[in-house]
mmCIF file of C-alpha atoms in Angstrom:
data_model
loop_
_atom_site.group_PDB
_atom_site.id
_atom_site.type_symbol
_atom_site.label_atom_id
_atom_site.label_comp_id
_atom_site.label_asym_id
_atom_site.label_seq_id
_atom_site.Cartn_x
_atom_site.Cartn_y
_atom_site.Cartn_z
ATOM 1 C CA MET A 1 0.013 -0.141 0.005
ATOM 2 C CA ILE A 2 2.613 2.525 0.712
ATOM 3 C CA PRO A 3 4.636 2.177 -2.414
ATOM 4 C CA THR A 4 1.431 3.004 -4.157
ATOM 5 C CA LEU A 5 0.582 5.845 -2.764
ATOM 6 C CA GLU A 6 3.959 7.277 -2.702
ATOM 7 C CA GLU A 7 4.301 6.328 -6.423
ATOM 8 C CA LEU A 8 0.838 8.312 -7.092
ATOM 9 C CA GLY A 9 1.535 10.842 -4.084
ATOM 10 C CA ILE A 10 -1.398 10.389 -2.289
ATOM 11 C CA GLY A 11 -1.122 11.309 1.363
ATOM 12 C CA PHE A 12 -1.467 8.616 4.321
ATOM 13 C CA VAL A 13 -3.992 9.570 7.104
ATOM 14 C CA PRO A 14 -3.740 6.809 9.898
ATOM 15 C CA TYR A 15 -7.019 6.438 11.633
ATOM 16 C CA SER A 16 -7.433 5.102 15.414
ATOM 17 C CA PRO A 17 -3.140 5.782 15.494
ATOM 18 C CA LEU A 18 -3.298 4.989 19.201
ATOM 19 C CA GLY A 19 -4.821 1.923 18.524
ATOM 20 C CA LYS A 20 -8.512 3.078 19.665
ATOM 21 C CA GLY A 21 -6.993 3.837 22.927
ATOM 22 C CA PHE A 22 -4.887 0.498 23.653
ATOM 23 C CA LEU A 23 -1.218 1.792 22.748
ATOM 24 C CA THR A 24 -1.523 4.272 25.696
ATOM 25 C CA GLY A 25 -1.040 1.898 27.596
ATOM 26 C CA LYS A 26 -4.041 3.127 29.846
ATOM 27 C CA MET A 27 -5.570 -0.550 29.313
ATOM 28 C CA ASP A 28 -5.158 -3.731 30.069
ATOM 29 C CA GLU A 29 -6.857 -7.116 30.135
ATOM 30 C CA ASN A 30 -8.733 -6.186 32.913
ATOM 31 C CA THR A 31 -10.005 -2.857 31.839
ATOM 32 C CA SER A 32 -13.812 -3.015 31.244
ATOM 33 C CA LEU A 33 -15.277 -1.677 28.451
ATOM 34 C CA GLY A 34 -18.598 0.471 29.034
ATOM 35 C CA LYS A 35 -21.804 0.048 27.386
ATOM 36 C CA GLY A 36 -22.293 0.931 24.247
ATOM 37 C CA ASP A 37 -17.952 1.184 23.467
ATOM 38 C CA PHE A 38 -18.163 -0.557 20.270
ATOM 39 C CA ARG A 39 -14.269 -1.923 21.262
ATOM 40 C CA SER A 40 -16.533 -4.937 23.167
ATOM 41 C CA THR A 41 -17.559 -5.901 19.605
ATOM 42 C CA LEU A 42 -13.987 -6.311 18.082
ATOM 43 C CA PRO A 43 -11.552 -9.424 18.313
ATOM 44 C CA ARG A 44 -8.617 -7.176 18.886
ATOM 45 C CA PHE A 45 -10.385 -6.428 22.231
ATOM 46 C CA THR A 46 -10.964 -9.366 23.823
ATOM 47 C CA PRO A 47 -9.279 -9.967 26.703
ATOM 48 C CA GLU A 48 -7.093 -12.619 25.469
ATOM 49 C CA ALA A 49 -6.650 -10.362 22.380
ATOM 50 C CA ARG A 50 -5.667 -7.955 25.499
ATOM 51 C CA LYS A 51 -3.138 -9.608 27.325
ATOM 52 C CA THR A 52 -1.878 -10.976 24.434
ATOM 53 C CA ASN A 53 -0.746 -7.272 22.453
ATOM 54 C CA GLN A 54 0.164 -6.346 25.504
ATOM 55 C CA SER A 55 3.674 -6.557 24.607
ATOM 56 C CA PHE A 56 3.441 -3.875 22.137
ATOM 57 C CA VAL A 57 2.579 -1.295 24.875
ATOM 58 C CA ASP A 58 5.921 -2.745 26.531
ATOM 59 C CA LEU A 59 7.836 -1.962 24.561
ATOM 60 C CA LEU A 60 6.764 1.548 23.421
ATOM 61 C CA GLY A 61 6.887 2.209 27.206
ATOM 62 C CA THR A 62 9.982 0.887 27.215
ATOM 63 C CA ILE A 63 11.048 3.352 24.487
ATOM 64 C CA ALA A 64 8.680 6.274 25.954
ATOM 65 C CA LYS A 65 10.817 6.133 29.047
ATOM 66 C CA GLN A 66 14.014 6.199 27.781
ATOM 67 C CA LYS A 67 12.870 9.478 25.236
ATOM 68 C CA ASN A 68 11.372 11.054 28.678
ATOM 69 C CA ALA A 69 7.875 10.355 26.430
ATOM 70 C CA THR A 70 4.325 8.829 27.186
ATOM 71 C CA PRO A 71 3.830 5.482 25.067
ATOM 72 C CA ALA A 72 1.093 7.421 22.828
ATOM 73 C CA GLN A 73 3.888 9.813 21.849
ATOM 74 C CA ILE A 74 5.869 6.987 20.757
ATOM 75 C CA ALA A 75 3.495 5.189 18.963
ATOM 76 C CA LEU A 76 2.654 8.949 16.770
ATOM 77 C CA GLY A 77 6.435 9.729 16.489
ATOM 78 C CA TRP A 78 6.699 6.303 14.814
ATOM 79 C CA LEU A 79 4.160 6.777 12.742
ATOM 80 C CA LEU A 80 5.504 10.480 11.771
ATOM 81 C CA ALA A 81 8.814 8.994 11.454
ATOM 82 C CA GLN A 82 7.602 6.858 8.514
ATOM 83 C CA LYS A 83 6.949 9.133 5.361
ATOM 84 C CA PRO A 84 6.863 13.197 5.426
ATOM 85 C CA TRP A 85 3.165 12.779 3.554
ATOM 86 C CA THR A 86 1.513 11.105 5.963
ATOM 87 C CA VAL A 87 -0.763 12.685 8.873
ATOM 88 C CA PRO A 88 -2.152 10.370 12.128
ATOM 89 C CA ILE A 89 -5.834 12.052 13.094
ATOM 90 C CA PRO A 90 -5.680 10.412 16.959
ATOM 91 C CA GLY A 91 -8.730 11.196 18.653
ATOM 92 C CA THR A 92 -9.635 12.446 21.972
ATOM 93 C CA THR A 93 -12.022 14.331 24.334
ATOM 94 C CA LYS A 94 -10.146 15.174 26.755
ATOM 95 C CA LEU A 95 -7.701 18.464 26.730
ATOM 96 C CA SER A 96 -4.864 16.571 28.951
ATOM 97 C CA ARG A 97 -4.485 13.680 25.740
ATOM 98 C CA LEU A 98 -4.658 16.438 22.952
ATOM 99 C CA ASP A 99 -1.663 17.941 24.627
ATOM 100 C CA GLU A 100 -0.165 15.024 25.406
ATOM 101 C CA ASN A 101 -0.370 13.525 21.566
ATOM 102 C CA ILE A 102 0.688 17.235 20.290
ATOM 103 C CA GLY A 103 3.426 16.474 21.975
ATOM 104 C CA SER A 104 4.638 13.955 19.449
ATOM 105 C CA PRO A 105 5.925 15.866 16.916
ATOM 106 C CA SER A 106 8.960 16.893 18.816
ATOM 107 C CA ILE A 107 10.135 13.451 20.024
ATOM 108 C CA GLU A 108 12.902 13.064 17.996
ATOM 109 C CA LEU A 109 13.113 9.098 17.113
ATOM 110 C CA THR A 110 16.977 8.438 15.672
ATOM 111 C CA SER A 111 17.052 5.844 12.482
ATOM 112 C CA ASN A 112 18.546 3.438 15.717
ATOM 113 C CA ASP A 113 15.221 3.495 17.885
ATOM 114 C CA LEU A 114 13.114 3.029 14.739
ATOM 115 C CA ARG A 115 14.963 0.180 13.832
ATOM 116 C CA GLU A 116 14.863 -1.272 17.838
ATOM 117 C CA ILE A 117 11.099 -0.573 17.270
ATOM 118 C CA ASP A 118 10.567 -2.324 13.758
ATOM 119 C CA SER A 119 12.356 -5.014 14.869
ATOM 120 C CA ALA A 120 10.827 -5.235 17.842
ATOM 121 C CA ALA A 121 7.468 -5.068 16.833
ATOM 122 C CA THR A 122 7.782 -7.739 14.020
ATOM 123 C CA LYS A 123 9.023 -10.541 16.831
ATOM 124 C CA ILE A 124 5.206 -9.681 18.622
ATOM 125 C CA PRO A 125 2.510 -11.900 17.030
ATOM 126 C CA VAL A 126 -0.903 -9.640 16.530
ATOM 127 C CA GLU A 127 -3.828 -11.061 18.270
ATOM 128 C CA GLY A 128 -7.337 -10.308 17.076
ATOM 129 C CA ASP A 129 -8.854 -9.003 13.932
ATOM 130 C CA ARG A 130 -9.291 -5.160 13.980
ATOM 131 C CA TYR A 131 -12.906 -5.989 13.094
ATOM 132 C CA PRO A 132 -15.559 -8.645 13.212
ATOM 133 C CA GLU A 133 -15.924 -10.484 9.989
ATOM 134 C CA HIS A 134 -19.238 -8.370 8.453
ATOM 135 C CA LEU A 135 -18.072 -5.071 9.110
ATOM 136 C CA GLU A 136 -14.536 -6.347 7.587
ATOM 137 C CA LYS A 137 -16.248 -6.612 4.185
ATOM 138 C CA MET B 1 2.425 22.826 15.103
ATOM 139 C CA GLN B 2 4.399 21.496 11.993
ATOM 140 C CA LYS B 3 2.755 21.568 8.560
ATOM 141 C CA ARG B 4 2.728 18.761 6.181
ATOM 142 C CA LYS B 5 1.448 18.426 2.162
ATOM 143 C CA LEU B 6 -0.861 15.278 1.794
ATOM 144 C CA GLY B 7 0.823 13.760 -1.083
ATOM 145 C CA ASN B 8 1.231 15.599 -4.705
ATOM 146 C CA SER B 9 -2.291 17.584 -3.546
ATOM 147 C CA ASN B 10 -1.581 21.045 -2.548
ATOM 148 C CA LEU B 11 -3.410 20.200 0.726
ATOM 149 C CA GLU B 12 -1.809 21.541 3.634
ATOM 150 C CA VAL B 13 -2.778 20.361 7.413
ATOM 151 C CA SER B 14 -1.142 20.027 10.591
ATOM 152 C CA ALA B 15 1.453 17.410 11.112
ATOM 153 C CA LEU B 16 -1.050 15.777 13.099
ATOM 154 C CA GLY B 17 -4.845 15.811 12.972
ATOM 155 C CA LEU B 18 -7.908 15.813 15.225
ATOM 156 C CA GLY B 19 -10.154 12.374 15.111
ATOM 157 C CA CYS B 20 -13.894 13.794 16.179
ATOM 158 C CA MET B 21 -15.815 10.743 16.300
ATOM 159 C CA GLY B 22 -15.226 10.137 19.857
ATOM 160 C CA MET B 23 -16.580 13.084 20.817
ATOM 161 C CA SER B 24 -20.253 12.069 19.924
ATOM 162 C CA PHE B 25 -20.739 8.417 18.759
ATOM 163 C CA SER B 26 -18.682 4.883 19.316
ATOM 164 C CA TYR B 27 -17.299 4.682 22.763
ATOM 165 C CA GLY B 28 -20.363 4.310 24.430
ATOM 166 C CA VAL B 29 -20.345 8.528 25.769
ATOM 167 C CA VAL B 30 -21.453 11.412 24.435
ATOM 168 C CA HIS B 31 -19.932 14.090 25.598
ATOM 169 C CA ASP B 32 -20.757 17.757 26.256
ATOM 170 C CA GLU B 33 -21.491 20.140 23.663
ATOM 171 C CA GLN B 34 -19.778 23.143 24.902
ATOM 172 C CA GLU B 35 -16.928 21.432 26.202
ATOM 173 C CA MET B 36 -16.481 19.458 23.318
ATOM 174 C CA ILE B 37 -16.070 22.761 21.168
ATOM 175 C CA SER B 38 -14.308 24.322 23.581
ATOM 176 C CA LEU B 39 -11.477 21.310 22.905
ATOM 177 C CA MET B 40 -11.472 22.071 19.314
ATOM 178 C CA HIS B 41 -11.172 25.760 19.836
ATOM 179 C CA ALA B 42 -8.117 24.598 22.310
ATOM 180 C CA ALA B 43 -6.865 22.519 19.229
ATOM 181 C CA VAL B 44 -6.700 25.081 16.717
ATOM 182 C CA ASP B 45 -4.687 27.164 19.594
ATOM 183 C CA ARG B 46 -2.505 24.784 19.792
ATOM 184 C CA GLY B 47 -1.741 24.599 15.896
ATOM 185 C CA ILE B 48 -4.081 21.440 15.194
ATOM 186 C CA THR B 49 -5.880 23.052 11.383
ATOM 187 C CA PHE B 50 -7.254 19.359 10.379
ATOM 188 C CA PHE B 51 -10.514 18.305 11.251
ATOM 189 C CA ASP B 52 -11.931 14.482 11.004
ATOM 190 C CA THR B 53 -15.824 13.789 11.114
ATOM 191 C CA ALA B 54 -18.346 11.611 9.576
ATOM 192 C CA GLU B 55 -21.978 11.654 7.896
ATOM 193 C CA VAL B 56 -22.190 8.161 9.892
ATOM 194 C CA TYR B 57 -21.122 9.657 12.879
ATOM 195 C CA GLY B 58 -23.840 9.687 14.913
ATOM 196 C CA PRO B 59 -25.231 9.833 12.484
ATOM 197 C CA PHE B 60 -25.201 13.118 11.308
ATOM 198 C CA THR B 61 -24.991 14.886 14.993
ATOM 199 C CA ASN B 62 -20.801 14.897 15.260
ATOM 200 C CA GLU B 63 -21.055 16.897 11.874
ATOM 201 C CA VAL B 64 -23.398 19.037 13.641
ATOM 202 C CA LEU B 65 -21.006 19.273 16.312
ATOM 203 C CA LEU B 66 -18.158 20.410 13.651
ATOM 204 C CA GLY B 67 -20.368 22.663 12.150
ATOM 205 C CA LYS B 68 -21.033 24.764 15.615
ATOM 206 C CA ALA B 69 -17.521 24.514 16.178
ATOM 207 C CA LEU B 70 -15.184 25.415 13.140
ATOM 208 C CA SER B 71 -17.700 27.265 10.931
ATOM 209 C CA PRO B 72 -17.042 30.445 12.843
ATOM 210 C CA ILE B 73 -13.425 30.021 12.612
ATOM 211 C CA ARG B 74 -13.855 28.680 8.952
ATOM 212 C CA ASP B 75 -10.297 29.835 7.332
ATOM 213 C CA LYS B 76 -8.274 28.173 9.784
ATOM 214 C CA VAL B 77 -9.456 24.536 9.508
ATOM 215 C CA VAL B 78 -9.339 22.377 6.994
ATOM 216 C CA ILE B 79 -12.665 19.978 7.595
ATOM 217 C CA ALA B 80 -12.366 16.449 6.423
ATOM 218 C CA THR B 81 -16.108 14.160 6.179
ATOM 219 C CA LYS B 82 -17.345 10.784 4.682
ATOM 220 C CA PHE B 83 -20.211 9.702 2.304
ATOM 221 C CA GLY B 84 -20.743 5.916 1.933
ATOM 222 C CA PHE B 85 -23.542 4.697 4.381
ATOM 223 C CA ASN B 86 -27.341 4.233 3.899
ATOM 224 C CA ILE B 87 -28.482 6.082 6.681
ATOM 225 C CA THR B 88 -32.078 6.697 8.058
ATOM 226 C CA PRO B 89 -32.841 8.484 11.292
ATOM 227 C CA GLU B 90 -33.952 6.108 13.266
ATOM 228 C CA GLY B 91 -31.543 3.275 12.122
ATOM 229 C CA LYS B 92 -28.840 2.478 13.961
ATOM 230 C CA PRO B 93 -25.908 4.242 12.528
ATOM 231 C CA GLY B 94 -23.749 2.101 10.123
ATOM 232 C CA SER B 95 -26.325 -0.661 9.503
ATOM 233 C CA GLN B 96 -28.132 0.323 6.974
ATOM 234 C CA GLY B 97 -25.419 -0.885 4.003
ATOM 235 C CA LEU B 98 -23.288 0.913 1.955
ATOM 236 C CA ASN B 99 -24.031 3.321 -0.856
ATOM 237 C CA SER B 100 -22.135 5.285 -3.213
ATOM 238 C CA ARG B 101 -24.528 5.749 -5.854
ATOM 239 C CA PRO B 102 -23.880 8.732 -7.543
ATOM 240 C CA GLU B 103 -27.342 9.989 -6.381
ATOM 241 C CA HIS B 104 -26.707 9.224 -3.284
ATOM 242 C CA ILE B 105 -23.215 10.890 -3.278
ATOM 243 C CA LYS B 106 -24.409 14.221 -3.919
ATOM 244 C CA GLN B 107 -27.576 14.113 -1.207
ATOM 245 C CA ALA B 108 -24.780 13.486 1.114
ATOM 246 C CA ALA B 109 -22.433 16.134 0.387
ATOM 247 C CA GLU B 110 -25.005 18.164 0.409
ATOM 248 C CA GLY B 111 -26.304 17.234 3.958
ATOM 249 C CA SER B 112 -22.703 17.632 5.063
ATOM 250 C CA LEU B 113 -22.417 21.246 3.752
ATOM 251 C CA GLU B 114 -25.853 21.959 5.802
ATOM 252 C CA ARG B 115 -24.609 20.545 9.119
ATOM 253 C CA LEU B 116 -21.226 21.629 8.922
ATOM 254 C CA ASN B 117 -21.997 25.065 8.311
ATOM 255 C CA ILE B 118 -20.237 25.847 5.414
ATOM 256 C CA ASP B 119 -20.371 26.551 1.521
ATOM 257 C CA TYR B 120 -17.415 23.603 0.817
ATOM 258 C CA ILE B 121 -15.658 20.428 2.285
ATOM 259 C CA ASP B 122 -12.082 20.395 2.123
ATOM 260 C CA LEU B 123 -11.558 16.848 1.705
ATOM 261 C CA LEU B 124 -14.765 14.238 1.078
ATOM 262 C CA TYR B 125 -13.759 10.853 1.304
ATOM 263 C CA GLN B 126 -15.229 7.221 0.644
ATOM 264 C CA HIS B 127 -16.067 6.205 3.959
ATOM 265 C CA ARG B 128 -16.051 2.354 2.572
ATOM 266 C CA VAL B 129 -15.703 0.890 -0.806
ATOM 267 C CA ASP B 130 -19.492 -0.219 -2.178
ATOM 268 C CA PRO B 131 -18.926 -3.070 -4.199
ATOM 269 C CA ASP B 132 -21.637 -2.532 -5.807
ATOM 270 C CA VAL B 133 -20.466 1.078 -7.748
ATOM 271 C CA PRO B 134 -17.151 1.132 -9.772
ATOM 272 C CA ILE B 135 -15.237 3.011 -8.384
ATOM 273 C CA GLU B 136 -14.458 5.216 -11.609
ATOM 274 C CA ASP B 137 -18.521 6.771 -10.914
ATOM 275 C CA VAL B 138 -17.447 7.328 -7.517
ATOM 276 C CA ALA B 139 -14.631 9.367 -8.846
ATOM 277 C CA GLY B 140 -16.671 10.779 -11.509
ATOM 278 C CA VAL B 141 -19.074 12.303 -8.938
ATOM 279 C CA VAL B 142 -17.092 13.679 -7.057
ATOM 280 C CA LYS B 143 -14.861 15.256 -9.919
ATOM 281 C CA GLU B 144 -17.990 16.984 -10.648
ATOM 282 C CA LEU B 145 -18.681 17.910 -7.120
ATOM 283 C CA ILE B 146 -14.980 19.340 -7.057
ATOM 284 C CA GLN B 147 -15.965 21.592 -10.504
ATOM 285 C CA GLU B 148 -18.819 22.938 -8.653
ATOM 286 C CA GLY B 149 -16.536 24.046 -6.267
ATOM 287 C CA LYS B 150 -18.541 22.458 -3.101
ATOM 288 C CA ILE B 151 -15.772 20.059 -2.352
ATOM 289 C CA ARG B 152 -11.804 20.666 -2.467
ATOM 290 C CA HIS B 153 -10.249 16.922 -2.693
ATOM 291 C CA PHE B 154 -10.900 13.898 -2.631
ATOM 292 C CA GLY B 155 -9.777 10.787 -0.489
ATOM 293 C CA LEU B 156 -10.551 7.199 -0.111
ATOM 294 C CA SER B 157 -11.167 5.312 2.944
ATOM 295 C CA GLU B 158 -9.952 1.189 3.324
ATOM 296 C CA ALA B 159 -9.564 1.043 -0.115
ATOM 297 C CA GLY B 160 -7.013 -1.705 -1.830
ATOM 298 C CA VAL B 161 -4.361 -0.693 -4.019
ATOM 299 C CA GLN B 162 -6.282 -1.666 -7.578
ATOM 300 C CA THR B 163 -9.790 1.062 -6.434
ATOM 301 C CA ILE B 164 -6.713 3.449 -5.631
ATOM 302 C CA ARG B 165 -5.217 3.420 -8.984
ATOM 303 C CA ARG B 166 -8.722 3.492 -10.650
ATOM 304 C CA ALA B 167 -10.102 5.831 -8.461
ATOM 305 C CA HIS B 168 -6.840 8.177 -9.306
ATOM 306 C CA ALA B 169 -6.786 7.935 -13.058
ATOM 307 C CA VAL B 170 -10.861 9.748 -13.123
ATOM 308 C CA GLN B 171 -9.926 12.204 -9.689
ATOM 309 C CA PRO B 172 -6.657 12.715 -8.272
ATOM 310 C CA VAL B 173 -6.867 10.670 -4.584
ATOM 311 C CA ALA B 174 -5.424 13.606 -2.186
ATOM 312 C CA ALA B 175 -5.299 10.935 0.953
ATOM 313 C CA LEU B 176 -5.963 7.152 2.038
ATOM 314 C CA GLN B 177 -7.388 6.735 5.408
#
């Protein structure tokens, strides 16, 4: 996908760049999702999937500590570092999160950091599809 | 906040946009309207210029919310919205199936303009690819809307590589979500 966008000169706008909240590190397999929260219908948000995918958050957390940043800022910083025509659109309803997200473009991730994230991430299997089958169509 | 250009389009936006869906939809909580308007204004004060909504968020209410917050500061912001679902007022949002038939796209765009309270949409995405409508037809309608000045740029969401190429050949695609 990315090479095609590059070839055609099309911008990339990743939605849910924080994994619908999961990559902030503020939830785990014990977090209960409120009534009407659509994440409760998503395969990637079953307690089992959250437990398995916690390794991603741990990875982000480790790098965040080194950079004096938060996991969300590392996730967004990584995305921003991929291609200069990428514009993530994290959602939030809280001013504190808005400010946290806004800090991400100034996080300096070196090519070494990026390689480290990539190589660690490839070793972590992602559990659970993004959407149930009827919404994937 | 740094600015970025979306591909070869001349659409320049802040390096981070603000996704607005959760302000009125999907996460089980409808937030206070005035608080969300203040939050959008705080985002603009901090240099965010790119706001994302869709007809189906609510349905409709999220666009109305953005209209209240952003139409008074229209020249400072880039507004993106999306069409592509059948929506009935009493229906569960998104449960009515896909609809990117040309007539429906035109109606959806008019509705979005009205709810957002603006006279052009900076970026209009097809929300999901409709297997029943050739993507060339979709791109063709958006091209017409661009020629009429109602839309500035065309986007696709969750589209595959071949769909993107076919659409792009009819009307250049500015962004893929």
